[in-house]
CSV table of C-alpha atoms in Angstrom, one decimal:
chain,number,residue,atom,x,y,z
E,246,UNK,CA,27.9,-43.5,50.4
E,247,UNK,CA,26.3,-42.0,47.3
E,248,UNK,CA,27.7,-39.1,45.5
E,249,UNK,CA,26.5,-35.6,45.5
E,250,UNK,CA,24.7,-33.9,42.6
E,251,UNK,CA,27.6,-31.8,42.7
E,252,UNK,CA,30.3,-33.9,42.6
E,253,UNK,CA,28.2,-35.6,39.8
E,254,UNK,CA,28.3,-32.7,37.5
E,255,UNK,CA,31.9,-32.3,38.0
E,256,UNK,CA,32.5,-36.0,36.4
E,257,UNK,CA,32.0,-34.3,33.3
E,258,UNK,CA,33.8,-31.9,31.2
E,259,UNK,CA,32.2,-30.2,28.2
E,260,UNK,CA,34.3,-29.3,24.9
E,261,UNK,CA,33.9,-26.9,22.6
E,262,UNK,CA,36.1,-25.7,19.6
E,263,UNK,CA,36.9,-28.9,18.1
E,264,UNK,CA,37.6,-29.7,15.2
E,265,UNK,CA,35.3,-31.4,12.5
E,266,UNK,CA,37.5,-34.3,12.1
E,267,UNK,CA,38.0,-35.0,15.5
E,268,UNK,CA,35.8,-38.1,16.3
E,269,UNK,CA,35.4,-40.3,19.6
E,270,UNK,CA,38.5,-42.7,19.6
E,271,UNK,CA,40.8,-39.5,18.9
E,272,UNK,CA,39.3,-37.5,21.6
E,273,UNK,CA,39.3,-40.2,24.3
E,274,UNK,CA,43.4,-41.1,24.1
E,275,UNK,CA,43.5,-37.3,24.3
E,276,UNK,CA,41.8,-36.9,27.4
E,277,UNK,CA,43.0,-40.9,28.9
E,278,UNK,CA,46.8,-40.3,28.1
E,279,UNK,CA,47.3,-36.7,31.3
E,280,UNK,CA,45.1,-39.1,33.3
E,281,UNK,CA,43.8,-42.4,33.1
E,282,UNK,CA,40.5,-42.0,34.0
E,283,UNK,CA,38.7,-41.8,31.3
E,284,UNK,CA,34.9,-43.6,31.3
E,285,UNK,CA,33.3,-42.6,28.2
E,286,UNK,CA,33.3,-40.0,25.5
E,287,UNK,CA,30.5,-38.2,23.2
E,288,UNK,CA,30.9,-36.2,20.1
E,289,UNK,CA,27.7,-34.3,19.7
E,290,UNK,CA,26.6,-34.5,15.3
E,291,UNK,CA,24.3,-33.0,13.6
E,292,UNK,CA,21.1,-35.8,13.5
E,293,UNK,CA,20.4,-35.8,9.4
E,294,UNK,CA,24.3,-35.3,8.3
E,295,UNK,CA,26.3,-36.8,10.9
E,296,UNK,CA,28.8,-34.0,10.6
E,297,UNK,CA,30.2,-32.9,13.8
E,298,UNK,CA,28.6,-29.9,15.6
E,299,UNK,CA,32.3,-29.0,16.9
E,300,UNK,CA,31.9,-29.9,20.7
E,301,UNK,CA,31.8,-32.7,22.6
E,302,UNK,CA,30.9,-34.3,26.3
E,303,UNK,CA,34.1,-36.3,28.1
E,304,UNK,CA,33.3,-38.7,31.5
E,305,UNK,CA,35.6,-39.5,34.0
E,306,UNK,CA,35.6,-41.8,37.2
E,307,UNK,CA,36.7,-39.0,39.7
E,308,UNK,CA,36.3,-35.6,39.9
E,309,UNK,CA,39.7,-34.9,40.6
E,310,UNK,CA,40.8,-36.2,37.0
E,311,UNK,CA,38.7,-34.2,35.5
E,312,UNK,CA,39.4,-31.0,36.8
E,313,UNK,CA,43.6,-31.9,35.9
E,314,UNK,CA,42.4,-33.0,32.6
E,315,UNK,CA,40.5,-29.6,32.3
E,316,UNK,CA,43.5,-27.7,33.8
E,317,UNK,CA,46.0,-29.3,31.4
E,318,UNK,CA,44.1,-29.6,28.1
E,319,UNK,CA,42.3,-26.3,28.2
E,320,UNK,CA,43.0,-24.6,25.6
E,321,UNK,CA,45.4,-27.2,23.8
E,322,UNK,CA,45.5,-27.2,20.1
E,323,UNK,CA,44.1,-31.2,18.5
E,324,UNK,CA,44.2,-30.9,14.7
E,325,UNK,CA,45.4,-27.3,14.8
E,326,UNK,CA,42.5,-26.1,17.1
E,327,UNK,CA,42.3,-24.8,20.4
E,328,UNK,CA,40.1,-26.8,22.7
E,329,UNK,CA,37.9,-24.8,25.2
E,330,UNK,CA,37.2,-26.8,28.5
E,331,UNK,CA,35.0,-26.5,31.2
E,332,UNK,CA,32.4,-28.3,33.7
E,333,UNK,CA,29.1,-29.8,32.1
E,334,UNK,CA,26.7,-27.4,33.5
E,335,UNK,CA,23.4,-30.1,33.1
E,336,UNK,CA,20.6,-27.7,34.3
E,337,UNK,CA,20.1,-25.3,30.9
E,338,UNK,CA,18.1,-22.1,32.7
E,339,UNK,CA,21.9,-21.7,34.5
E,340,UNK,CA,23.4,-21.9,31.2
E,341,UNK,CA,21.2,-19.2,29.7
E,342,UNK,CA,20.7,-17.3,32.4
E,343,UNK,CA,24.4,-15.4,31.4
E,344,UNK,CA,25.4,-15.4,35.4
E,345,UNK,CA,28.7,-14.6,35.4
E,346,UNK,CA,29.0,-13.4,31.7
E,347,UNK,CA,31.6,-10.2,30.6
E,348,UNK,CA,31.0,-8.9,26.8
E,349,UNK,CA,34.4,-7.6,25.7
E,350,UNK,CA,34.5,-5.4,22.3
E,351,UNK,CA,37.4,-4.1,20.1
E,352,UNK,CA,39.1,-6.9,20.5
E,353,UNK,CA,42.8,-7.0,18.4
E,354,UNK,CA,42.3,-10.1,15.4
E,355,UNK,CA,45.4,-11.7,17.1
E,356,UNK,CA,44.1,-12.0,20.4
E,357,UNK,CA,43.2,-15.9,21.2
E,358,UNK,CA,40.5,-17.4,23.6
E,359,UNK,CA,44.1,-18.0,25.9
E,360,UNK,CA,45.3,-14.9,25.4
E,361,UNK,CA,42.0,-13.1,26.5
E,362,UNK,CA,41.6,-15.5,29.5
E,363,UNK,CA,44.5,-14.5,30.6
E,364,UNK,CA,43.9,-11.3,30.2
E,365,UNK,CA,41.2,-11.5,33.4
E,366,UNK,CA,42.0,-14.2,35.2
E,367,UNK,CA,43.6,-11.8,37.6
E,368,UNK,CA,40.1,-10.9,38.7
E,369,UNK,CA,38.5,-14.2,39.3
E,370,UNK,CA,38.3,-17.3,38.7
E,371,UNK,CA,37.4,-18.3,34.9
E,372,UNK,CA,35.2,-20.1,33.8
E,373,UNK,CA,34.8,-20.4,30.4
E,374,UNK,CA,36.9,-17.8,27.4
E,375,UNK,CA,35.5,-17.2,24.0
E,376,UNK,CA,36.8,-15.2,20.8
E,377,UNK,CA,34.1,-15.1,18.5
E,378,UNK,CA,35.3,-16.3,14.4
E,379,UNK,CA,33.5,-16.1,11.6
E,380,UNK,CA,33.6,-19.4,9.0
E,381,UNK,CA,37.1,-18.9,8.1
E,382,UNK,CA,38.4,-18.8,11.3
E,383,UNK,CA,38.9,-14.9,11.6
E,384,UNK,CA,38.4,-12.6,14.9
E,385,UNK,CA,35.1,-10.5,14.9
E,386,UNK,CA,36.8,-8.8,17.1
E,387,UNK,CA,34.7,-9.1,20.0
E,388,UNK,CA,34.8,-12.6,22.9
E,389,UNK,CA,33.0,-13.2,26.2
E,390,UNK,CA,34.5,-14.4,29.5
E,391,UNK,CA,32.9,-16.3,31.9
E,392,UNK,CA,33.5,-15.8,35.9
E,393,UNK,CA,32.7,-18.1,38.9
E,394,UNK,CA,30.9,-14.9,40.9
E,395,UNK,CA,29.3,-11.3,40.0
E,396,UNK,CA,32.2,-9.7,42.0
E,397,UNK,CA,35.0,-10.6,39.6
E,398,UNK,CA,32.4,-8.9,36.6
E,399,UNK,CA,31.6,-5.8,38.4
E,400,UNK,CA,35.9,-5.7,39.1
E,401,UNK,CA,36.9,-6.3,35.5
E,402,UNK,CA,33.9,-4.1,34.2
E,403,UNK,CA,35.3,-1.5,36.5
E,404,UNK,CA,39.3,-1.9,35.6
E,405,UNK,CA,39.4,-3.3,31.9
E,406,UNK,CA,36.6,-0.9,30.5
E,407,UNK,CA,38.2,1.4,28.7
E,408,UNK,CA,41.9,-0.2,28.8
E,409,UNK,CA,44.4,0.0,25.9
E,410,UNK,CA,45.1,-3.8,24.4
E,411,UNK,CA,47.5,-3.6,21.5
E,412,UNK,CA,46.7,-0.2,20.2
E,413,UNK,CA,42.4,-0.9,20.5
E,414,UNK,CA,40.9,0.5,23.4
E,415,UNK,CA,38.9,-2.2,24.6
E,416,UNK,CA,35.0,-2.0,25.8
E,417,UNK,CA,33.7,-4.7,28.8
E,418,UNK,CA,30.6,-4.5,30.2
E,419,UNK,CA,28.5,-7.3,31.5
E,420,UNK,CA,26.5,-9.3,29.8
E,421,UNK,CA,23.1,-8.8,28.0
E,422,UNK,CA,20.7,-11.1,26.4
E,423,UNK,CA,19.7,-10.9,23.3
E,424,UNK,CA,16.0,-10.4,24.8
E,425,UNK,CA,16.8,-8.5,27.5
E,426,UNK,CA,18.7,-6.0,24.9
E,427,UNK,CA,15.5,-6.4,22.5
E,428,UNK,CA,13.1,-5.1,25.2
E,429,UNK,CA,15.4,-2.3,26.8
E,430,UNK,CA,14.5,1.0,25.7
E,431,UNK,CA,18.2,2.1,26.6
E,432,UNK,CA,20.7,1.9,23.6
E,433,UNK,CA,24.0,3.1,23.0
E,434,UNK,CA,24.2,1.3,19.3
E,435,UNK,CA,23.1,3.2,16.3
E,436,UNK,CA,22.9,2.0,12.8
E,437,UNK,CA,24.1,3.9,9.9
E,438,UNK,CA,22.9,3.4,6.5
E,439,UNK,CA,23.4,4.5,2.7
E,440,UNK,CA,27.5,5.7,3.4
E,441,UNK,CA,29.3,6.3,0.0
E,442,UNK,CA,31.6,3.2,-0.7
E,443,UNK,CA,34.9,5.6,0.4
E,444,UNK,CA,33.4,5.9,3.7
E,445,UNK,CA,36.2,5.1,6.0
E,446,UNK,CA,36.5,3.0,10.1
E,447,UNK,CA,37.9,6.8,11.0
E,448,UNK,CA,35.5,9.1,8.5
E,449,UNK,CA,32.1,7.3,10.7
E,450,UNK,CA,33.8,7.8,13.5
E,451,UNK,CA,34.5,11.3,13.2
E,452,UNK,CA,31.5,12.1,11.5
E,453,UNK,CA,29.7,11.2,15.0
E,454,UNK,CA,32.1,12.2,17.4
E,455,UNK,CA,30.7,15.5,18.5
E,456,UNK,CA,28.0,14.3,20.0
E,457,UNK,CA,29.7,12.2,22.6
E,458,UNK,CA,32.2,9.7,23.6
E,459,UNK,CA,32.5,6.6,20.9
E,460,UNK,CA,33.9,3.3,21.8
E,461,UNK,CA,33.9,1.9,18.4
E,462,UNK,CA,32.8,2.7,14.6
E,463,UNK,CA,33.0,0.3,12.2
E,464,UNK,CA,31.7,-0.2,8.3
E,465,UNK,CA,30.9,-3.2,7.0
E,466,UNK,CA,32.5,-4.7,4.6
E,467,UNK,CA,31.6,-8.6,2.5
E,468,UNK,CA,34.7,-10.7,1.7
E,469,UNK,CA,36.3,-8.9,-0.9
E,470,UNK,CA,36.9,-6.4,1.7
E,471,UNK,CA,34.7,-3.7,-0.4
E,472,UNK,CA,32.0,-1.2,1.6
E,473,UNK,CA,28.3,-2.7,2.0
E,474,UNK,CA,27.8,0.5,2.7
E,475,UNK,CA,26.6,0.3,6.6
E,476,UNK,CA,28.0,0.8,9.9
E,477,UNK,CA,27.5,0.8,13.4
E,478,UNK,CA,29.0,3.6,16.1
E,479,UNK,CA,28.4,2.8,19.9
E,480,UNK,CA,28.3,5.4,22.0
E,481,UNK,CA,29.6,5.5,25.4
E,482,UNK,CA,25.8,6.9,26.8
E,483,UNK,CA,22.8,6.7,26.0
E,484,UNK,CA,22.1,10.2,25.4
E,485,UNK,CA,24.5,10.6,23.2
E,486,UNK,CA,23.0,7.4,21.1
E,487,UNK,CA,19.1,9.7,21.0
E,488,UNK,CA,21.0,12.8,20.1
E,489,UNK,CA,23.0,11.2,17.0
E,490,UNK,CA,19.6,9.4,15.5
E,491,UNK,CA,18.0,13.2,16.2
E,492,UNK,CA,20.4,15.3,14.1
E,493,UNK,CA,22.2,13.1,11.3
E,494,UNK,CA,18.7,10.9,10.1
E,495,UNK,CA,18.3,12.2,6.9
E,496,UNK,CA,21.1,14.8,6.6
E,497,UNK,CA,23.6,14.2,3.2
E,498,UNK,CA,26.7,13.1,3.2
E,499,UNK,CA,28.8,12.6,0.1
E,500,UNK,CA,25.4,12.9,-2.0
E,501,UNK,CA,23.9,10.6,-0.1
E,502,UNK,CA,21.0,10.8,2.3
E,503,UNK,CA,21.9,9.1,5.7
E,504,UNK,CA,19.7,6.7,7.3
E,505,UNK,CA,20.3,6.9,11.0
E,506,UNK,CA,18.6,4.5,13.8
E,507,UNK,CA,18.6,2.2,16.6
E,508,UNK,CA,20.9,-0.9,15.9
E,509,UNK,CA,18.3,-4.2,15.5
E,510,UNK,CA,18.5,-7.8,14.7
E,511,UNK,CA,16.8,-8.1,11.3
E,512,UNK,CA,13.5,-9.7,12.4
E,513,UNK,CA,13.0,-6.5,14.9
E,514,UNK,CA,13.9,-4.3,12.4
E,515,UNK,CA,11.5,-5.5,10.3
E,516,UNK,CA,8.7,-5.7,13.0
E,517,UNK,CA,9.5,-2.4,13.4
E,518,UNK,CA,9.0,-1.3,9.7
E,519,UNK,CA,5.8,-3.3,9.9
E,520,UNK,CA,4.2,-1.1,12.4
E,521,UNK,CA,5.1,1.9,10.9
E,522,UNK,CA,3.6,0.7,7.2
E,523,UNK,CA,0.5,-0.1,9.2
E,524,UNK,CA,0.2,3.5,10.9
E,525,UNK,CA,1.0,4.4,7.3
E,526,UNK,CA,-2.1,3.0,6.4
E,527,UNK,CA,-4.3,4.3,8.6
E,528,UNK,CA,-3.5,7.7,8.1
E,529,UNK,CA,-4.2,6.9,4.8
E,530,UNK,CA,-7.7,5.1,4.9
E,531,UNK,CA,-8.6,7.9,7.2
E,532,UNK,CA,-7.5,11.3,5.2
E,533,UNK,CA,-9.4,9.3,2.1
E,534,UNK,CA,-12.6,8.7,3.7
E,535,UNK,CA,-12.2,12.1,4.5
E,536,UNK,CA,-11.8,13.5,1.1
E,537,UNK,CA,-8.4,14.3,0.9
E,538,UNK,CA,-7.2,11.9,-1.5
E,539,UNK,CA,-7.5,11.4,-5.0
E,540,UNK,CA,-6.7,8.9,-7.3
E,541,UNK,CA,-5.9,10.0,-10.8
E,542,UNK,CA,-6.3,7.7,-14.0
E,543,UNK,CA,-5.2,7.3,-17.3
E,544,UNK,CA,-2.0,10.0,-17.1
E,545,UNK,CA,0.4,9.5,-19.7
E,546,UNK,CA,3.2,7.9,-19.4
E,547,UNK,CA,5.8,11.2,-19.5
E,548,UNK,CA,4.2,11.7,-16.1
E,549,UNK,CA,5.8,11.5,-13.1
E,550,UNK,CA,6.0,12.5,-9.4
E,551,UNK,CA,7.1,16.3,-10.5
E,552,UNK,CA,5.0,16.9,-13.6
E,553,UNK,CA,1.6,15.4,-11.4
E,554,UNK,CA,2.2,18.0,-8.7
E,555,UNK,CA,2.0,21.2,-11.1
E,556,UNK,CA,-1.4,20.4,-12.4
E,557,UNK,CA,-2.5,20.2,-9.3
E,558,UNK,CA,-0.4,22.6,-7.1
E,559,UNK,CA,-2.9,25.6,-8.2
E,560,UNK,CA,-5.8,24.4,-6.3
E,561,UNK,CA,-4.5,24.2,-2.8
E,562,UNK,CA,-1.5,22.6,-0.7
E,563,UNK,CA,-0.4,19.0,-2.0
E,564,UNK,CA,0.8,17.0,1.0
E,565,UNK,CA,1.6,14.3,-1.1
E,566,UNK,CA,2.0,13.0,-4.7
E,567,UNK,CA,3.0,10.4,-6.4
E,568,UNK,CA,2.8,8.3,-9.7
E,569,UNK,CA,2.7,4.5,-9.5
E,570,UNK,CA,5.4,2.7,-11.2
E,571,UNK,CA,6.6,-0.8,-12.3
E,572,UNK,CA,9.4,-2.1,-11.1
E,573,UNK,CA,11.1,-1.0,-14.0
E,574,UNK,CA,10.3,2.1,-12.9
E,575,UNK,CA,7.6,2.5,-15.7
E,576,UNK,CA,5.0,4.7,-14.9
E,577,UNK,CA,1.3,2.7,-14.6
E,578,UNK,CA,-0.9,5.7,-16.0
E,579,UNK,CA,-2.0,5.8,-12.4
E,580,UNK,CA,-1.3,8.5,-9.4
E,581,UNK,CA,-2.4,9.7,-5.9
E,582,UNK,CA,-2.7,13.6,-4.9
E,583,UNK,CA,-3.4,14.4,-1.5
E,584,UNK,CA,-4.8,17.8,-0.1
E,585,UNK,CA,-4.8,19.4,3.0
E,586,UNK,CA,-8.4,20.1,3.1
E,587,UNK,CA,-11.3,18.5,1.1
E,588,UNK,CA,-12.7,21.5,-0.3
E,589,UNK,CA,-8.8,21.5,-2.6
E,590,UNK,CA,-9.4,18.2,-3.6
E,591,UNK,CA,-12.7,18.7,-4.4
E,592,UNK,CA,-12.2,21.7,-6.3
E,593,UNK,CA,-9.4,19.7,-8.1
E,594,UNK,CA,-11.6,16.6,-9.1
E,595,UNK,CA,-14.3,19.0,-10.8
E,596,UNK,CA,-11.6,21.0,-13.3
E,597,UNK,CA,-8.8,18.5,-13.8
E,598,UNK,CA,-11.7,15.3,-14.2
E,599,UNK,CA,-11.3,15.1,-17.8
E,600,UNK,CA,-9.0,17.1,-18.6
E,601,UNK,CA,-6.6,16.4,-21.7
E,602,UNK,CA,-2.7,15.9,-20.3
E,603,UNK,CA,0.0,14.5,-22.9
E,604,UNK,CA,-2.8,13.7,-25.8
E,605,UNK,CA,-4.6,11.6,-22.9
E,606,UNK,CA,-7.8,12.9,-21.2
E,607,UNK,CA,-7.1,12.3,-17.4
E,608,UNK,CA,-10.0,10.6,-15.3
E,609,UNK,CA,-9.5,12.5,-11.3
E,610,UNK,CA,-12.3,10.8,-8.5
E,611,UNK,CA,-12.3,10.5,-4.8
E,612,UNK,CA,-9.8,7.5,-3.9
E,613,UNK,CA,-10.8,4.8,-2.3
E,614,UNK,CA,-8.9,2.4,0.9
E,615,UNK,CA,-9.2,-0.9,-0.5
E,616,UNK,CA,-12.0,-2.6,1.6
E,617,UNK,CA,-14.3,0.6,0.2
E,618,UNK,CA,-12.9,-1.0,-3.4
E,619,UNK,CA,-13.6,-4.2,-3.5
E,620,UNK,CA,-16.9,-3.6,-2.3
E,621,UNK,CA,-17.7,-1.2,-5.0
E,622,UNK,CA,-16.6,-3.5,-7.7
E,623,UNK,CA,-18.8,-5.9,-5.8
E,624,UNK,CA,-21.9,-4.0,-5.9
E,625,UNK,CA,-21.1,-2.9,-9.5
E,626,UNK,CA,-21.1,-6.9,-10.1
E,627,UNK,CA,-24.1,-8.1,-8.6
E,628,UNK,CA,-26.7,-5.2,-10.4
E,629,UNK,CA,-25.2,-5.7,-14.1
E,630,UNK,CA,-27.5,-7.0,-16.0
E,631,UNK,CA,-26.2,-11.0,-17.2
E,632,UNK,CA,-29.5,-12.5,-16.7
E,633,UNK,CA,-30.9,-13.0,-20.6
E,634,UNK,CA,-34.9,-14.4,-21.1
E,635,UNK,CA,-33.7,-17.0,-23.5
E,636,UNK,CA,-37.3,-18.0,-24.5
E,637,UNK,CA,-37.8,-14.2,-25.8
E,638,UNK,CA,-35.7,-15.2,-28.6
E,639,UNK,CA,-38.1,-17.3,-31.2
E,640,UNK,CA,-35.9,-19.9,-32.9
E,641,UNK,CA,-35.9,-19.9,-36.9
E,642,UNK,CA,-38.3,-22.9,-38.4
E,643,UNK,CA,-35.5,-24.1,-40.7
E,644,UNK,CA,-32.8,-24.5,-37.9
E,645,UNK,CA,-31.9,-28.0,-37.0
E,646,UNK,CA,-33.6,-29.2,-33.0
E,647,UNK,CA,-29.8,-29.5,-32.1
E,648,UNK,CA,-29.1,-26.0,-33.1
E,649,UNK,CA,-31.9,-24.6,-31.7
E,650,UNK,CA,-31.6,-21.5,-29.3
E,651,UNK,CA,-34.1,-22.4,-26.9
E,652,UNK,CA,-33.4,-25.7,-25.9
E,653,UNK,CA,-36.1,-27.9,-23.6
E,654,UNK,CA,-34.5,-29.8,-21.1
E,655,UNK,CA,-32.9,-33.7,-22.0
E,656,UNK,CA,-34.7,-36.2,-21.4
E,657,UNK,CA,-33.0,-39.8,-20.5
E,658,UNK,CA,-35.0,-42.2,-21.3
E,659,UNK,CA,-35.7,-45.4,-19.1
E,660,UNK,CA,-33.2,-48.6,-20.5
E,661,UNK,CA,-35.4,-51.4,-18.6
E,662,UNK,CA,-38.0,-50.8,-20.6
E,663,UNK,CA,-38.6,-51.2,-23.8
E,664,UNK,CA,-39.0,-48.5,-25.6
E,665,UNK,CA,-41.6,-48.0,-29.2
E,666,UNK,CA,-39.8,-47.3,-31.8
E,667,UNK,CA,-39.7,-43.8,-33.2
E,668,UNK,CA,-38.1,-42.9,-36.8
E,669,UNK,CA,-36.2,-39.6,-37.0
E,670,UNK,CA,-38.0,-37.0,-39.2
E,671,UNK,CA,-35.9,-34.2,-40.6
E,672,UNK,CA,-36.9,-31.2,-41.6
E,673,UNK,CA,-37.7,-30.1,-45.3
E,674,UNK,CA,-35.0,-27.6,-47.4
E,675,UNK,CA,-35.0,-24.4,-47.0
E,676,UNK,CA,-36.2,-22.5,-50.2
E,677,UNK,CA,-33.6,-21.7,-52.4
E,678,UNK,CA,-32.8,-17.9,-52.0
E,679,UNK,CA,-33.3,-17.8,-48.5
E,680,UNK,CA,-31.9,-17.7,-45.4
E,681,UNK,CA,-28.3,-17.6,-46.8
E,682,UNK,CA,-27.1,-16.9,-43.1
E,683,UNK,CA,-28.2,-19.3,-41.4
E,684,UNK,CA,-25.8,-21.6,-40.3
E,685,UNK,CA,-25.6,-25.7,-41.6
E,686,UNK,CA,-26.4,-28.6,-39.4
E,687,UNK,CA,-23.0,-30.3,-38.0
E,688,UNK,CA,-23.1,-33.1,-40.1
E,689,UNK,CA,-22.1,-36.7,-39.7
E,690,UNK,CA,-20.4,-39.2,-42.4
E,691,UNK,CA,-22.2,-41.5,-43.8
E,692,UNK,CA,-25.4,-40.4,-42.8
E,693,UNK,CA,-28.7,-38.7,-45.2
E,694,UNK,CA,-28.4,-35.1,-45.9
E,695,UNK,CA,-31.2,-33.3,-47.2
E,696,UNK,CA,-29.3,-30.2,-48.1
E,697,UNK,CA,-26.8,-32.4,-50.4
E,698,UNK,CA,-26.9,-31.1,-54.2
E,699,UNK,CA,-27.4,-33.8,-56.6
């Protein structure tokens, strides 16, 4: 009788969270001492470096022995690190589906994988359990629990969410993949940037507490424990997160203007900024074509945004005003002034073009978008009189032929046909006192020089 697919899958155990120094022989010995039924083991390694990836597989001859090994060795410490053991799932679509997974956060740092498993084992069969840790092994305060059935997920979320575990209220919710989280328009996590260095987790929670129930608030810190001046606030309800962004974005706290928005991955945040800048550029190009944006050149280095606005404020309502600067904050000598109407811009251009500001006359014109400016420069280049007719310049009668301004095309003789002998003729010396400014010919050594004085 053949082995069924389900039985075949239960012959292999996945072993995770292995120490990097554990090799195949040690893993084989550990499992074979319990069951004496191990057929083979394999620790997965990096293809280039050969270093352990921290997980491996153990194959058994009988599924009952594999189950016994998992029950006895799950969370057993091998070289100081507790192993995380579960039956291997060969179907990648099932591994990535997130089915039966629960996300748990705001965990105390002392909680490990076994304690988290014990915490949720009452709600159903636990397949896997993991507390996420950093490179140094310190808990990041969140983890995942995978149940055998979806019913256990619902029960665990309803019972455990908000409970007090070691003086901390934990947050328990069904697992949502990154792709689903990115595509969803509903969110509860808020990103807060430009915090003061003295801001703590409690200060952050107190600052946003008026908008709704907060499940967690954390200020991110570096390896030395110093604030990185940004943090995250997670609300119980999505409406509270939206209200917090609308009310808090741009306000000044401790002399710092806060940036508050939806928490996103770096890749998504960069894409959103690119889209935002693209829309702003389109708006600027439209206003530029309508003649509302002015380009100001030859500005004195003492002119900044405020002074530039003062210079042009008498001509109408200024929408934006900016002096371009280098990376060291020194002015580039150019800037842009945008008015609310094209009439105001035209009036300012007529009055201000050529005006002396700080001992320098400024140049004012309508700003052009990049494509139009490039086309304008190309047209100027094409229309410039580069080609000069060389034949209009008569050669000097006393200049050596090789220095003639109008040089005839050089013909290459055919060396296969005998050429007649033609002696080289040199021009007579110029009269004394004439043509002092003419250049002397380039002379070669050991050749007769007609201009040499004897």
